[in-house]
Short mmCIF file of C-alpha atoms in Angstrom, two decimals:
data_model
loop_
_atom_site.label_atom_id
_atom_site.label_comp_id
_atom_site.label_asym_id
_atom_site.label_seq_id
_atom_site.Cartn_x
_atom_site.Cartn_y
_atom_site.Cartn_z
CA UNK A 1 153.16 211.81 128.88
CA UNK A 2 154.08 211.78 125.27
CA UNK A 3 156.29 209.29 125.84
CA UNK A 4 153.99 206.72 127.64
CA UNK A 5 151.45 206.99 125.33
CA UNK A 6 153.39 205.81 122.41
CA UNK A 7 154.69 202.72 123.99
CA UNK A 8 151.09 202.43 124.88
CA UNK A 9 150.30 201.89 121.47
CA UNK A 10 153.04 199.92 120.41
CA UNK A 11 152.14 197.54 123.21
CA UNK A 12 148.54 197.20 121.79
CA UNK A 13 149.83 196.99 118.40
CA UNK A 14 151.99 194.04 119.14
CA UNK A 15 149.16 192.37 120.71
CA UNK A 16 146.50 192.90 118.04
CA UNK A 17 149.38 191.02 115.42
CA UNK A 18 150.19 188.41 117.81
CA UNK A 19 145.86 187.44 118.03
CA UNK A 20 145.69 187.99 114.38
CA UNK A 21 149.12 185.22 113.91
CA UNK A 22 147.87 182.83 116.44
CA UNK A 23 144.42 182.47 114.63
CA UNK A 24 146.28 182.11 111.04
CA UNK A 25 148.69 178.86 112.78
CA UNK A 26 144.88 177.42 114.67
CA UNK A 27 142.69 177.92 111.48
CA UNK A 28 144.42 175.21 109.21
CA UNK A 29 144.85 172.43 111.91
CA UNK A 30 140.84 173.14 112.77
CA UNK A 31 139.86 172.71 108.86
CA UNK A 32 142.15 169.57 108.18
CA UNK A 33 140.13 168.65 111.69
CA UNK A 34 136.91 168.95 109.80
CA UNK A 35 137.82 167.35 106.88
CA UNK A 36 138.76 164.07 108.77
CA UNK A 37 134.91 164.18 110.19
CA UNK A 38 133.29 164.52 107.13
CA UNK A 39 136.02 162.07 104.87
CA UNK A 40 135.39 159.34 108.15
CA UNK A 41 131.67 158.68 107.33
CA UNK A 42 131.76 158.75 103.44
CA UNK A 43 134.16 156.21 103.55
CA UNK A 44 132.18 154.24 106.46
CA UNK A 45 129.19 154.71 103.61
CA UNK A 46 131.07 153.38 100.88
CA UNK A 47 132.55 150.18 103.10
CA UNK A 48 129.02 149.62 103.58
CA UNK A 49 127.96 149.33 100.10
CA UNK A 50 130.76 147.80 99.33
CA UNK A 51 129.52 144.80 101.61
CA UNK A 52 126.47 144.82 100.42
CA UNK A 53 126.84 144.48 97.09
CA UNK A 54 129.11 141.47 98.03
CA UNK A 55 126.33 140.17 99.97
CA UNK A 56 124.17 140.30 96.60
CA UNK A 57 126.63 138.43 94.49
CA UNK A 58 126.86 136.02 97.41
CA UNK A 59 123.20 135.42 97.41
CA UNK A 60 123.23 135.07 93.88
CA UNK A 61 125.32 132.56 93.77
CA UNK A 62 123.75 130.85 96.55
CA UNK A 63 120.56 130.61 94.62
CA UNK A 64 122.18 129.38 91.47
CA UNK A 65 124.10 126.75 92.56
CA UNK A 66 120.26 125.83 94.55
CA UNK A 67 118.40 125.81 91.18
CA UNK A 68 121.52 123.36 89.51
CA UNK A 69 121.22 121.48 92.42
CA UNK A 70 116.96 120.74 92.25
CA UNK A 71 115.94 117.53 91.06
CA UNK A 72 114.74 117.88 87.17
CA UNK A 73 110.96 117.42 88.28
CA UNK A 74 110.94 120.44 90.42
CA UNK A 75 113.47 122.63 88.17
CA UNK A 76 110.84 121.49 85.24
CA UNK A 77 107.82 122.90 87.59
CA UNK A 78 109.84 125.96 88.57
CA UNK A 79 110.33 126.70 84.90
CA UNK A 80 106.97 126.21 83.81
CA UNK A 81 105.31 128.22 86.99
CA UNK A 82 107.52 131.23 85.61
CA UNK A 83 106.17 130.84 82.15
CA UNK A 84 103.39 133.17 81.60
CA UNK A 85 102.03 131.96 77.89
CA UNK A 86 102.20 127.65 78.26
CA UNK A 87 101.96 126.26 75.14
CA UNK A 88 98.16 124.88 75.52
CA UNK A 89 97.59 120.66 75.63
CA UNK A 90 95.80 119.86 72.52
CA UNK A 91 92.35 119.36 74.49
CA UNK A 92 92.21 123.60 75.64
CA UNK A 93 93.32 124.76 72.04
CA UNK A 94 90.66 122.16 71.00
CA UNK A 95 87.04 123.60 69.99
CA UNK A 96 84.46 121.90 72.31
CA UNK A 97 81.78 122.80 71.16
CA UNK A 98 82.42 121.42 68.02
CA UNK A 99 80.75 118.17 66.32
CA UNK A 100 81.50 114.90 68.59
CA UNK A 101 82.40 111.79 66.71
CA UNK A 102 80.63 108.49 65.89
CA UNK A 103 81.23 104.86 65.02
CA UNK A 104 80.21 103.10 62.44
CA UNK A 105 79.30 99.45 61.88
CA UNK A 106 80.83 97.71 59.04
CA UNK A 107 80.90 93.85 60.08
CA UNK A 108 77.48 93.45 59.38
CA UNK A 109 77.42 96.44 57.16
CA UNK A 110 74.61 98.74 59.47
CA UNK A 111 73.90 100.65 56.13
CA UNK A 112 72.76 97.86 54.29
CA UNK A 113 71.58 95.79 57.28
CA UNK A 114 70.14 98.10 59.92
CA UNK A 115 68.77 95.08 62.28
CA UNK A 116 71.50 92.30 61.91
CA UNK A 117 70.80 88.80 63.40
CA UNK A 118 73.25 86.81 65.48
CA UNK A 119 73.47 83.76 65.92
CA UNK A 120 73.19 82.32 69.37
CA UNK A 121 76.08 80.20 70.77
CA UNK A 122 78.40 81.29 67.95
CA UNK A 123 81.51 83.67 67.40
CA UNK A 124 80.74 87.07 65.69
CA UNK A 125 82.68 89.19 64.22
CA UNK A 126 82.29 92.89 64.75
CA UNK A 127 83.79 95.67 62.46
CA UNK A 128 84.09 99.51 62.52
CA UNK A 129 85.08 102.39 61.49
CA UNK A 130 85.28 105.90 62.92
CA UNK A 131 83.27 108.66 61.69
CA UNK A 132 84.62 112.03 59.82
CA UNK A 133 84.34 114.29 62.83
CA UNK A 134 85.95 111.67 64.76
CA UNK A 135 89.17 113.83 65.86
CA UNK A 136 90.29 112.59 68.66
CA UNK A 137 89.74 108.61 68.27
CA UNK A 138 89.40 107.05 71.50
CA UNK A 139 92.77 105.38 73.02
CA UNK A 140 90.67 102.22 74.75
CA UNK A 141 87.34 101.24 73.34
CA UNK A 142 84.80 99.22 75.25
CA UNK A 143 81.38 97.72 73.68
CA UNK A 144 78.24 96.39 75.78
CA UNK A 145 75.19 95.03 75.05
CA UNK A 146 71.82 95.28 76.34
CA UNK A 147 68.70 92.79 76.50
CA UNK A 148 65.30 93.54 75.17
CA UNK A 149 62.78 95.42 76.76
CA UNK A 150 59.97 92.91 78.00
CA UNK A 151 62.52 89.94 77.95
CA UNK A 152 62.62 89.95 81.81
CA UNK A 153 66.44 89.58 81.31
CA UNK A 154 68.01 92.78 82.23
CA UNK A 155 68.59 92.78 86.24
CA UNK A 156 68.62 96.86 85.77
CA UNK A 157 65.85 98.58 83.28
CA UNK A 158 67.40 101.53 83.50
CA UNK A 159 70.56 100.85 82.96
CA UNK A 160 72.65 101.06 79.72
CA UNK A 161 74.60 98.18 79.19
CA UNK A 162 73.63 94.33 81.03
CA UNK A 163 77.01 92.72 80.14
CA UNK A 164 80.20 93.17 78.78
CA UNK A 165 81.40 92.26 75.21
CA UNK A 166 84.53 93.99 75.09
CA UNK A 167 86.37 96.12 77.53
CA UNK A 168 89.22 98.43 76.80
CA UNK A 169 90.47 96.79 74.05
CA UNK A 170 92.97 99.29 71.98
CA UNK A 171 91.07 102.63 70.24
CA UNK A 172 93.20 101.38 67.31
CA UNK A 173 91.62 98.03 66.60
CA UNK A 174 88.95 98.28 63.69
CA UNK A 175 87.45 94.65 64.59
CA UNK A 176 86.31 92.28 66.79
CA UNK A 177 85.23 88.83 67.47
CA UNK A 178 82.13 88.59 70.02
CA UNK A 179 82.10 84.87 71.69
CA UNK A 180 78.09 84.46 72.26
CA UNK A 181 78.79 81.61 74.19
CA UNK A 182 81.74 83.14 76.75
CA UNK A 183 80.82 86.32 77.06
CA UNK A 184 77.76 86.96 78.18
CA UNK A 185 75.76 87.83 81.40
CA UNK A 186 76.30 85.31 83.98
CA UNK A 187 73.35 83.37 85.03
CA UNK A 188 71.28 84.60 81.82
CA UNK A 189 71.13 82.86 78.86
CA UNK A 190 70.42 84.78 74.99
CA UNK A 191 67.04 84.15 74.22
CA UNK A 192 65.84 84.24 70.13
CA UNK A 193 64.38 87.87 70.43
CA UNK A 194 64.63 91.10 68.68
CA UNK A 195 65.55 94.21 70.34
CA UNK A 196 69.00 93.55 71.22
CA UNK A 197 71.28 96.58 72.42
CA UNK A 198 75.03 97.17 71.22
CA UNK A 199 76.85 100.21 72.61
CA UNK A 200 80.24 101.21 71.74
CA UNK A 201 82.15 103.86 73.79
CA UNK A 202 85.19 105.82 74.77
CA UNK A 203 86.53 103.80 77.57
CA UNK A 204 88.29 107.33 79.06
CA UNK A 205 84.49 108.93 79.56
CA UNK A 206 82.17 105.90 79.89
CA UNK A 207 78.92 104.50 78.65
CA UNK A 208 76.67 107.38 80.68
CA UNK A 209 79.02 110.44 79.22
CA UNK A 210 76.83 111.61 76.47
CA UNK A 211 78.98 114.70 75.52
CA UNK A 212 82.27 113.70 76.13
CA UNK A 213 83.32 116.79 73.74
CA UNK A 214 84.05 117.84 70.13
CA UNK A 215 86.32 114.98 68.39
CA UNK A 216 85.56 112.55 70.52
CA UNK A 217 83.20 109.41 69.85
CA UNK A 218 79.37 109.46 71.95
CA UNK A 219 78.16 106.54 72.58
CA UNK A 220 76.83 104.65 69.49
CA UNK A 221 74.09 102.27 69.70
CA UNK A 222 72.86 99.56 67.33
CA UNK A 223 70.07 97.29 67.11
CA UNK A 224 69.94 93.69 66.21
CA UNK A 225 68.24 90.29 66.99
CA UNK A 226 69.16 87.08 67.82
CA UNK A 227 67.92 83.63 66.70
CA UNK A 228 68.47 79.82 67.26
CA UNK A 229 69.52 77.55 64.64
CA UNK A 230 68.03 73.93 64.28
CA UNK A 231 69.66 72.99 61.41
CA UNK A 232 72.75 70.38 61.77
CA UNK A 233 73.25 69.07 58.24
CA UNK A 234 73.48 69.93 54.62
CA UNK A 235 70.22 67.87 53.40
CA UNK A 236 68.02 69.45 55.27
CA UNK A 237 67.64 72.35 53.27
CA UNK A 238 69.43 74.73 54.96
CA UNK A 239 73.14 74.75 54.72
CA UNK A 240 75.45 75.15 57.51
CA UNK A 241 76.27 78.62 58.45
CA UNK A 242 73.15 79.81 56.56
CA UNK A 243 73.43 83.70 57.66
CA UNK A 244 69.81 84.98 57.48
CA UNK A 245 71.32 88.63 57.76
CA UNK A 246 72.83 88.24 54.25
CA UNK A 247 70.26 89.65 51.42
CA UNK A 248 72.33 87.75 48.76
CA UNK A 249 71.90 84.29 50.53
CA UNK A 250 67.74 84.91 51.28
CA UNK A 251 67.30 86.14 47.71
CA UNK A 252 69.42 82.80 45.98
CA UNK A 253 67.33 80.63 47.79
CA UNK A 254 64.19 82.06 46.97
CA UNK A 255 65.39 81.57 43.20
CA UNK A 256 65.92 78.33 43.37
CA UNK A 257 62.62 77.79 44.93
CA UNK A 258 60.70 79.55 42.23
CA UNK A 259 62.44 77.60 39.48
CA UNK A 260 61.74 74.26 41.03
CA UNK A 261 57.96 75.34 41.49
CA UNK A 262 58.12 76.62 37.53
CA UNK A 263 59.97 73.25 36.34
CA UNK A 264 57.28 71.21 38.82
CA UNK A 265 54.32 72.64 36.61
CA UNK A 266 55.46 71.94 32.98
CA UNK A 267 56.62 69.10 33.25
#
């Protein structure tokens, strides 16, 4: 009995090392198993961003050789849509609520003659000159003129101008010559009157834009008459061109009138 028993246990001995040396030859081939699963996807992961990025640069490219390729017009708007501080046009950095400007009349000199009279059927010659506040000078000036109220002239009381004497002649011109005869109303002939209209205006805004904004000219008006000479010759008494709008000329002749009176009585 002895006997059996002990090869009974050598038996089970030699089994228990043969389990125990057949799991030591299984477990390496199982872990180098497990680290082919896990290495397969990282490297699937990093083929994937590998592409991607590629993809970016692609694109990248793509859209640079698009914006080289835009005509100048649209790569200009492009450029300017992305810009978030434009450097402002003059008129937004402008203040508009600051003083507008004027014109002045210097050909006949409005200071010194505040109701000129023109002569009817003859050239005259307008001058100017832009007031201080006067910025932004106009780039095309027009001037119109109006008939007086009463004269039964104007086809339109209400309106501002009745005819043309200029139109958008350059904002850099300083004078003017106003031909009576051509450039008129049609149909209506000047009439000797007072109460003449003259408006000069920023040809960009109009004759009706009263506030066209700080810089820039309003509308300026002027009065003056007109008259019809009778006088042809020298001997007369009158001389040719006789301008009753000069003081000089009215106050020469009244002279002379005086001293022939004077030299009349003592002699």
């Amino acid at each position: 009995m002895r006997g059996l028993l002990k090869v009974l246990l050598v038996a089970l001995l030699f089994l228990a090392l043969s389990s125990v040396a057949q799991k030591e030859e299984t477990s390496p081939s199982t872990t180098e198993d497990n680290t082919k699963e896990t290495a397969t996807p990282t490297s699937d992961a990093t083929s994937r961003r590998s592409s991607n990025t590629k993809d970016d640069e692609g694109d990248e490219k793509t859209d640079d050789s698009e914006q080289e390729n835009l005509p100048e017009d649209e790569a200009t708007a492009e450029e300017s849509d992305n810009d978030e501080d434009p450097t402002p046009s003059f008129d937004e950095s402008y203040d508009e609520t600051g003083m507008p400007g004027t014109v002045e009349l210097t050909t006949p000199d409005y200071m010194t003659i505040p109701t000129p009279m023109f002569e009817i059927g003859e050239k005259i010659t307008l001058g100017w000159k832009y007031g201080n506040y006067t910025q932004r000078p106009p780039v095309k000036l027009s001037i119109c003129g109006k008939f007086p109220r009463g004269s039964n002239k104007s086809p339109d009381a209400a309106a501002l101008c009745d005819w043309d004497i200029a139109v958008n002649i350059s904002g850099s011109l300083r004078k003017y010559e106003w031909d009576t005869v051509t450039q008129g109303m049609p149909g209506a002939a000047f009439v000797a009157d007072s109460g003449y209209l003259m408006r000069f205006y920023d040809s960009e805004y109009g004759v009706n834009n009263a506030i066209p904004g700080a810089g820039r000219i309003v509308p300026s008006v002027f009065w003056f008459n007109m008259y019809n000479s009778r006088y042809d010759l020298t001997n007369q008494g009158v001389p040719v061109g006789y301008d009753p709008s000069s003081a000089s000329s009215l106050a020469v002749g009244a002279c002379s009138v005086f001293a022939i009176v004077l030299c009349a009585m003592f002699v």
